[in-house]
mmCIF file of C-alpha atoms in Angstrom:
data_model
loop_
_atom_site.group_PDB
_atom_site.id
_atom_site.type_symbol
_atom_site.label_atom_id
_atom_site.label_comp_id
_atom_site.label_asym_id
_atom_site.label_seq_id
_atom_site.Cartn_x
_atom_site.Cartn_y
_atom_site.Cartn_z
ATOM 1 C CA MET A 22 124.319 103.805 89.209
ATOM 2 C CA GLU A 23 122.845 102.290 86.069
ATOM 3 C CA PRO A 24 119.070 101.958 85.777
ATOM 4 C CA ALA A 25 117.694 98.492 86.641
ATOM 5 C CA PRO A 26 117.644 96.280 83.539
ATOM 6 C CA VAL A 27 114.283 95.249 82.068
ATOM 7 C CA TYR A 28 113.361 91.676 82.863
ATOM 8 C CA SER A 29 111.485 89.620 80.360
ATOM 9 C CA PHE A 30 110.109 86.016 80.252
ATOM 10 C CA VAL A 31 108.053 84.093 77.895
ATOM 11 C CA LYS A 32 104.765 82.906 79.456
ATOM 12 C CA HIS A 33 102.987 79.853 77.759
ATOM 13 C CA VAL A 34 99.392 80.216 78.537
ATOM 14 C CA GLN A 35 98.261 76.784 79.720
ATOM 15 C CA PRO A 36 94.786 75.352 78.898
ATOM 16 C CA TYR A 37 94.130 74.902 82.668
ATOM 17 C CA GLU A 38 94.598 78.520 83.196
ATOM 18 C CA CYS A 39 91.917 79.583 80.808
ATOM 19 C CA GLY A 40 88.114 79.870 81.155
ATOM 20 C CA PRO A 41 85.218 79.916 78.572
ATOM 21 C CA GLY A 42 86.348 81.174 75.142
ATOM 22 C CA ALA A 43 89.808 79.729 75.961
ATOM 23 C CA THR A 44 90.993 83.153 77.208
ATOM 24 C CA LEU A 45 92.851 83.952 80.449
ATOM 25 C CA PRO A 46 90.694 85.254 83.148
ATOM 26 C CA GLY A 47 91.374 88.586 84.633
ATOM 27 C CA HIS A 48 92.579 87.239 88.045
ATOM 28 C CA ALA A 49 95.098 84.712 86.232
ATOM 29 C CA LEU A 50 96.414 87.821 84.351
ATOM 30 C CA THR A 51 97.107 89.463 87.424
ATOM 31 C CA GLY A 52 98.858 86.581 88.791
ATOM 32 C CA ILE A 53 101.294 86.524 85.825
ATOM 33 C CA ILE A 54 102.019 90.343 86.568
ATOM 34 C CA GLN A 55 102.860 89.429 90.147
ATOM 35 C CA THR A 56 104.982 86.505 89.017
ATOM 36 C CA ALA A 57 107.156 88.835 86.820
ATOM 37 C CA ALA A 58 107.487 91.266 89.645
ATOM 38 C CA SER A 59 108.495 88.714 92.036
ATOM 39 C CA SER A 60 110.949 87.164 89.708
ATOM 40 C CA HIS A 61 112.542 90.441 88.839
ATOM 41 C CA ALA A 62 112.791 91.610 92.372
ATOM 42 C CA ASP A 63 114.599 88.303 93.156
ATOM 43 C CA ARG A 64 117.307 89.071 90.542
ATOM 44 C CA LEU A 65 117.803 92.644 91.905
ATOM 45 C CA GLY A 66 118.312 91.454 95.402
ATOM 46 C CA SER A 67 114.995 92.832 96.700
ATOM 47 C CA GLY A 68 112.700 89.789 96.549
ATOM 48 C CA MET A 69 110.622 88.467 99.263
ATOM 49 C CA ASN A 70 113.458 86.362 100.897
ATOM 50 C CA ASP A 71 115.731 89.510 100.749
ATOM 51 C CA LEU A 72 113.111 91.696 102.452
ATOM 52 C CA ALA A 73 112.337 88.900 105.033
ATOM 53 C CA GLN A 74 115.856 89.295 106.306
ATOM 54 C CA ARG A 75 115.071 92.932 107.270
ATOM 55 C CA GLY A 76 111.697 91.921 108.839
ATOM 56 C CA TYR A 77 109.773 93.333 105.814
ATOM 57 C CA PHE A 78 107.578 92.152 103.005
ATOM 58 C CA TRP A 79 106.353 93.515 99.622
ATOM 59 C CA ALA A 80 102.589 94.487 99.397
ATOM 60 C CA LEU A 81 100.719 95.540 96.172
ATOM 61 C CA SER A 82 99.152 98.898 96.610
ATOM 62 C CA VAL A 83 97.720 99.901 93.224
ATOM 63 C CA LEU A 84 97.533 98.058 89.885
ATOM 64 C CA HIS A 85 96.136 99.435 86.645
ATOM 65 C CA ILE A 86 96.045 97.251 83.474
ATOM 66 C CA GLU A 87 94.857 98.410 80.047
ATOM 67 C CA ILE A 88 94.120 95.355 77.882
ATOM 68 C CA ASP A 89 93.909 95.399 74.177
ATOM 69 C CA ARG A 90 93.569 91.632 73.938
ATOM 70 C CA MET A 91 93.373 89.054 76.652
ATOM 71 C CA PRO A 92 95.941 86.275 76.277
ATOM 72 C CA GLU A 93 94.456 82.987 74.957
ATOM 73 C CA GLN A 94 95.217 79.469 75.396
ATOM 74 C CA ASN A 95 98.731 78.189 74.021
ATOM 75 C CA MET A 96 99.863 81.821 73.219
ATOM 76 C CA GLU A 97 103.547 82.544 73.901
ATOM 77 C CA VAL A 98 103.330 85.893 75.582
ATOM 78 C CA ASP A 99 106.553 87.896 76.173
ATOM 79 C CA VAL A 100 106.083 89.588 79.617
ATOM 80 C CA SER A 101 108.413 92.520 80.443
ATOM 81 C CA THR A 102 108.798 94.414 83.585
ATOM 82 C CA TRP A 103 110.959 97.159 85.198
ATOM 83 C CA PRO A 104 110.863 99.448 88.362
ATOM 84 C CA SER A 105 110.030 102.855 87.243
ATOM 85 C CA ALA A 106 110.105 104.960 90.424
ATOM 86 C CA PHE A 107 110.308 105.119 94.171
ATOM 87 C CA ASN A 108 109.714 107.716 96.897
ATOM 88 C CA ARG A 109 109.118 107.718 100.637
ATOM 89 C CA LEU A 110 105.928 105.685 100.394
ATOM 90 C CA ARG A 111 105.841 103.647 97.169
ATOM 91 C CA VAL A 112 107.748 101.699 94.465
ATOM 92 C CA GLY A 113 106.514 101.898 90.981
ATOM 93 C CA ARG A 114 106.835 99.042 88.513
ATOM 94 C CA GLU A 115 105.772 98.628 84.995
ATOM 95 C CA PHE A 116 104.662 95.658 82.707
ATOM 96 C CA ILE A 117 104.082 95.025 79.099
ATOM 97 C CA GLY A 118 102.852 91.720 77.460
ATOM 98 C CA GLN A 119 103.166 91.152 73.860
ATOM 99 C CA LEU A 120 103.330 88.391 71.201
ATOM 100 C CA PRO A 121 106.352 87.406 69.198
ATOM 101 C CA ASP A 122 105.134 89.628 66.293
ATOM 102 C CA ASN A 123 105.243 92.561 68.727
ATOM 103 C CA GLU A 124 101.453 92.921 68.995
ATOM 104 C CA VAL A 125 100.945 94.303 72.450
ATOM 105 C CA LEU A 126 98.191 92.461 74.546
ATOM 106 C CA PHE A 127 98.401 94.467 77.794
ATOM 107 C CA ARG A 128 100.227 97.204 79.498
ATOM 108 C CA ALA A 129 100.148 97.892 83.214
ATOM 109 C CA SER A 130 101.575 100.297 86.015
ATOM 110 C CA SER A 131 101.691 99.329 89.664
ATOM 111 C CA GLU A 132 102.673 100.759 92.938
ATOM 112 C CA TRP A 133 103.971 98.630 95.839
ATOM 113 C CA ILE A 134 104.791 99.339 99.607
ATOM 114 C CA VAL A 135 107.359 97.794 101.816
ATOM 115 C CA VAL A 136 105.762 96.702 105.046
ATOM 116 C CA ASP A 137 107.350 95.970 108.502
ATOM 117 C CA ALA A 138 106.020 92.481 109.223
ATOM 118 C CA THR A 139 105.811 93.086 113.040
ATOM 119 C CA LYS A 140 104.376 96.462 113.085
ATOM 120 C CA ARG A 141 102.332 95.999 109.857
ATOM 121 C CA ARG A 142 103.066 99.380 108.779
ATOM 122 C CA ALA A 143 104.695 100.818 105.486
ATOM 123 C CA VAL A 144 108.351 101.920 105.661
ATOM 124 C CA ASP A 145 110.421 104.024 103.535
ATOM 125 C CA PRO A 146 111.564 101.858 100.568
ATOM 126 C CA ARG A 147 114.370 104.222 99.517
ATOM 127 C CA PHE A 148 116.864 101.841 100.809
ATOM 128 C CA LEU A 149 116.463 100.179 97.682
ATOM 129 C CA ALA A 150 118.537 102.871 95.935
ATOM 130 C CA GLU A 151 121.527 100.980 97.341
ATOM 131 C CA LEU A 152 120.515 98.021 94.761
ATOM 132 C CA TYR A 153 119.337 99.749 91.713
ATOM 133 C CA GLU A 154 118.086 102.886 90.143
ATOM 134 C CA PRO A 155 114.491 102.957 88.531
ATOM 135 C CA ARG A 156 114.289 103.433 84.782
ATOM 136 C CA LYS A 157 111.725 106.227 85.027
ATOM 137 C CA GLN A 158 109.920 105.001 81.897
ATOM 138 C CA PHE A 159 106.003 104.178 82.160
ATOM 139 C CA ALA A 160 103.997 101.582 80.474
ATOM 140 C CA LEU A 161 100.824 103.699 80.496
ATOM 141 C CA SER A 162 100.383 107.231 79.108
ATOM 142 C CA PHE A 163 98.807 108.427 82.331
ATOM 143 C CA PRO A 164 99.976 108.529 86.050
ATOM 144 C CA ILE A 165 98.154 105.961 88.153
ATOM 145 C CA LYS A 166 96.554 106.705 91.502
ATOM 146 C CA ARG A 167 94.894 105.200 94.275
ATOM 147 C CA LEU A 168 91.043 104.339 93.715
ATOM 148 C CA LYS A 169 88.671 105.617 96.455
ATOM 149 C CA PRO A 170 86.037 103.224 97.852
ATOM 150 C CA ALA A 171 82.566 104.002 96.466
ATOM 151 C CA ARG A 172 80.104 105.819 98.684
ATOM 152 C CA ILE A 173 77.725 103.045 99.790
ATOM 153 C CA PRO A 174 74.288 104.214 101.274
ATOM 154 C CA ASP A 175 73.817 103.227 104.854
ATOM 155 C CA ASN A 176 70.844 100.987 103.915
ATOM 156 C CA ALA A 177 72.392 99.326 101.103
ATOM 157 C CA GLY A 178 72.689 95.623 100.960
ATOM 158 C CA SER A 179 75.799 93.870 99.446
ATOM 159 C CA GLN A 180 75.491 92.219 96.027
ATOM 160 C CA ALA A 181 77.543 89.359 97.141
ATOM 161 C CA SER A 182 80.036 88.265 99.924
ATOM 162 C CA PHE A 183 82.731 85.662 100.534
ATOM 163 C CA ARG A 184 84.241 84.097 103.519
ATOM 164 C CA VAL A 185 88.035 83.904 103.277
ATOM 165 C CA CYS A 186 89.067 80.285 103.102
ATOM 166 C CA ARG A 187 92.672 78.932 103.717
ATOM 167 C CA SER A 188 93.245 78.414 99.919
ATOM 168 C CA SER A 189 92.781 82.176 99.601
ATOM 169 C CA LEU A 190 95.796 83.057 101.765
ATOM 170 C CA ASP A 191 99.275 83.914 100.502
ATOM 171 C CA ILE A 192 102.658 83.361 102.225
ATOM 172 C CA ASN A 193 102.044 86.264 104.635
ATOM 173 C CA ALA A 194 98.716 84.673 105.749
ATOM 174 C CA HIS A 195 96.543 87.409 104.223
ATOM 175 C CA VAL A 196 94.265 87.171 101.179
ATOM 176 C CA ASN A 197 96.149 86.915 97.884
ATOM 177 C CA ASN A 198 95.527 89.956 95.727
ATOM 178 C CA THR A 199 94.352 87.718 92.763
ATOM 179 C CA GLU A 200 91.424 86.421 94.913
ATOM 180 C CA TYR A 201 90.036 89.961 95.165
ATOM 181 C CA ILE A 202 90.145 90.126 91.424
ATOM 182 C CA ARG A 203 88.426 86.636 91.023
ATOM 183 C CA VAL A 204 85.612 87.304 93.372
ATOM 184 C CA SER A 205 85.097 90.844 91.850
ATOM 185 C CA LEU A 206 84.658 89.607 88.296
ATOM 186 C CA ASP A 207 82.504 86.754 89.469
ATOM 187 C CA ALA A 208 80.138 89.133 91.313
ATOM 188 C CA LEU A 209 79.894 91.331 88.137
ATOM 189 C CA TYR A 210 79.061 88.253 86.005
ATOM 190 C CA ASP A 211 76.416 87.246 88.411
ATOM 191 C CA ALA A 212 74.943 90.735 88.268
ATOM 192 C CA GLY A 213 74.757 90.465 84.431
ATOM 193 C CA ILE A 214 77.931 92.624 83.795
ATOM 194 C CA HIS A 215 80.574 90.917 81.595
ATOM 195 C CA GLY A 216 82.123 91.000 78.331
ATOM 196 C CA ASN A 217 85.704 91.605 77.005
ATOM 197 C CA LEU A 218 87.743 93.066 79.838
ATOM 198 C CA ALA A 219 89.293 96.356 78.593
ATOM 199 C CA SER A 220 90.688 97.743 81.871
ATOM 200 C CA LEU A 221 91.297 96.808 85.534
ATOM 201 C CA TRP A 222 92.151 99.455 88.106
ATOM 202 C CA VAL A 223 92.418 98.080 91.721
ATOM 203 C CA THR A 224 93.620 99.525 94.996
ATOM 204 C CA PHE A 225 94.247 97.636 98.213
ATOM 205 C CA HIS A 226 93.325 99.596 101.316
ATOM 206 C CA ASN A 227 93.583 97.015 104.208
ATOM 207 C CA GLU A 228 94.513 93.281 104.905
ATOM 208 C CA SER A 229 91.914 90.493 105.379
ATOM 209 C CA PHE A 230 92.495 87.190 106.869
ATOM 210 C CA PHE A 231 91.171 83.663 107.384
ATOM 211 C CA ASN A 232 87.463 83.414 108.090
ATOM 212 C CA ASP A 233 86.933 87.071 107.363
ATOM 213 C CA VAL A 234 83.596 87.846 105.481
ATOM 214 C CA ILE A 235 84.062 90.388 102.846
ATOM 215 C CA ASP A 236 80.875 92.071 101.476
ATOM 216 C CA LEU A 237 80.916 93.236 97.821
ATOM 217 C CA PHE A 238 79.158 96.413 96.583
ATOM 218 C CA ILE A 239 78.677 97.240 92.967
ATOM 219 C CA THR A 240 78.530 100.760 91.513
ATOM 220 C CA ARG A 241 78.604 102.372 88.332
ATOM 221 C CA GLN A 242 81.095 105.193 87.497
ATOM 222 C CA GLU A 243 80.576 107.468 84.478
ATOM 223 C CA THR A 244 83.981 109.235 84.440
ATOM 224 C CA ASN A 245 85.702 108.784 81.009
ATOM 225 C CA GLY A 246 83.206 106.382 79.756
ATOM 226 C CA GLU A 247 81.225 103.677 81.687
ATOM 227 C CA HIS A 248 83.113 101.889 84.372
ATOM 228 C CA VAL A 249 81.747 99.612 87.080
ATOM 229 C CA GLN A 250 83.377 99.367 90.524
ATOM 230 C CA VAL A 251 83.361 96.740 93.037
ATOM 231 C CA THR A 252 84.181 97.661 96.607
ATOM 232 C CA GLY A 253 85.023 95.134 99.324
ATOM 233 C CA LEU A 254 84.159 95.872 102.879
ATOM 234 C CA CYS A 255 84.914 93.893 105.976
ATOM 235 C CA ARG A 256 83.107 95.077 109.394
ATOM 236 C CA GLU A 257 82.568 98.210 107.458
ATOM 237 C CA LYS A 258 86.406 98.701 106.721
ATOM 238 C CA PRO A 259 87.384 99.011 103.043
ATOM 239 C CA ILE A 260 89.712 96.149 102.028
ATOM 240 C CA PHE A 261 89.867 96.863 98.270
ATOM 241 C CA CYS A 262 88.129 98.446 95.274
ATOM 242 C CA ALA A 263 88.313 97.346 91.691
ATOM 243 C CA GLN A 264 87.000 99.420 88.748
ATOM 244 C CA CYS A 265 86.600 97.543 85.485
ATOM 245 C CA SER A 266 85.499 98.524 81.971
ATOM 246 C CA PHE A 267 84.506 96.187 79.231
ATOM 247 C CA ARG A 268 84.285 96.564 75.420
ATOM 248 C CA SER A 269 80.820 95.151 75.626
ATOM 249 C CA VAL A 270 78.612 95.371 78.932
ATOM 250 C CA PRO A 271 75.390 93.475 78.525
ATOM 251 C CA THR A 272 73.007 93.989 81.533
ATOM 252 C CA SER A 273 70.450 91.356 82.138
#
């Protein structure tokens, strides 16, 4: 079987998608990445509707983005994606975003799981081998891994929290992954930590649902340069953790 073809589309960055500075915010970038993954899966016969016929759905497990330059208003960004690997637990998928002159804006690697919608448990995704072979090429120069939740002292208070509202839910009635990125970057900004986003590494540990309250804890990581991590907990259970680095990190 031939490796799955690379899927590409041109994303026109709309003004309404941008924030201050006319650049795309981090959560909107993750939305473009998820759109690319969904569109390609549909073309490969493994999209959400295809999995639903088996009683399954896709869930993003890990996403690591390295950003050279954030897409800006009215840019035409060529977004490419392809499946890179799968094993008994996860499916790998890669992404590259670049301009027409081949300037690379971002590269990303991700891991996805296939979830049984009734049991809410991951299933072996290797049935996908009936549909395609992964390309075994990777967008990043290093393997990605799951990010562990930060250790939170027993007496630590959260820096922020948010209650899950209906508009935060996806078609599976749990919180859309982009929402975790949005609230994390907002919490960092409110804490005086912001700048040009250079990398984003996020791991999703558990689902959260309508009316859940998620407490956000901010910690600093010193491995391979300064990073800051946001860990989201609900009833003391880790929901997600997101580690960011900025090219400029002013602290007020």
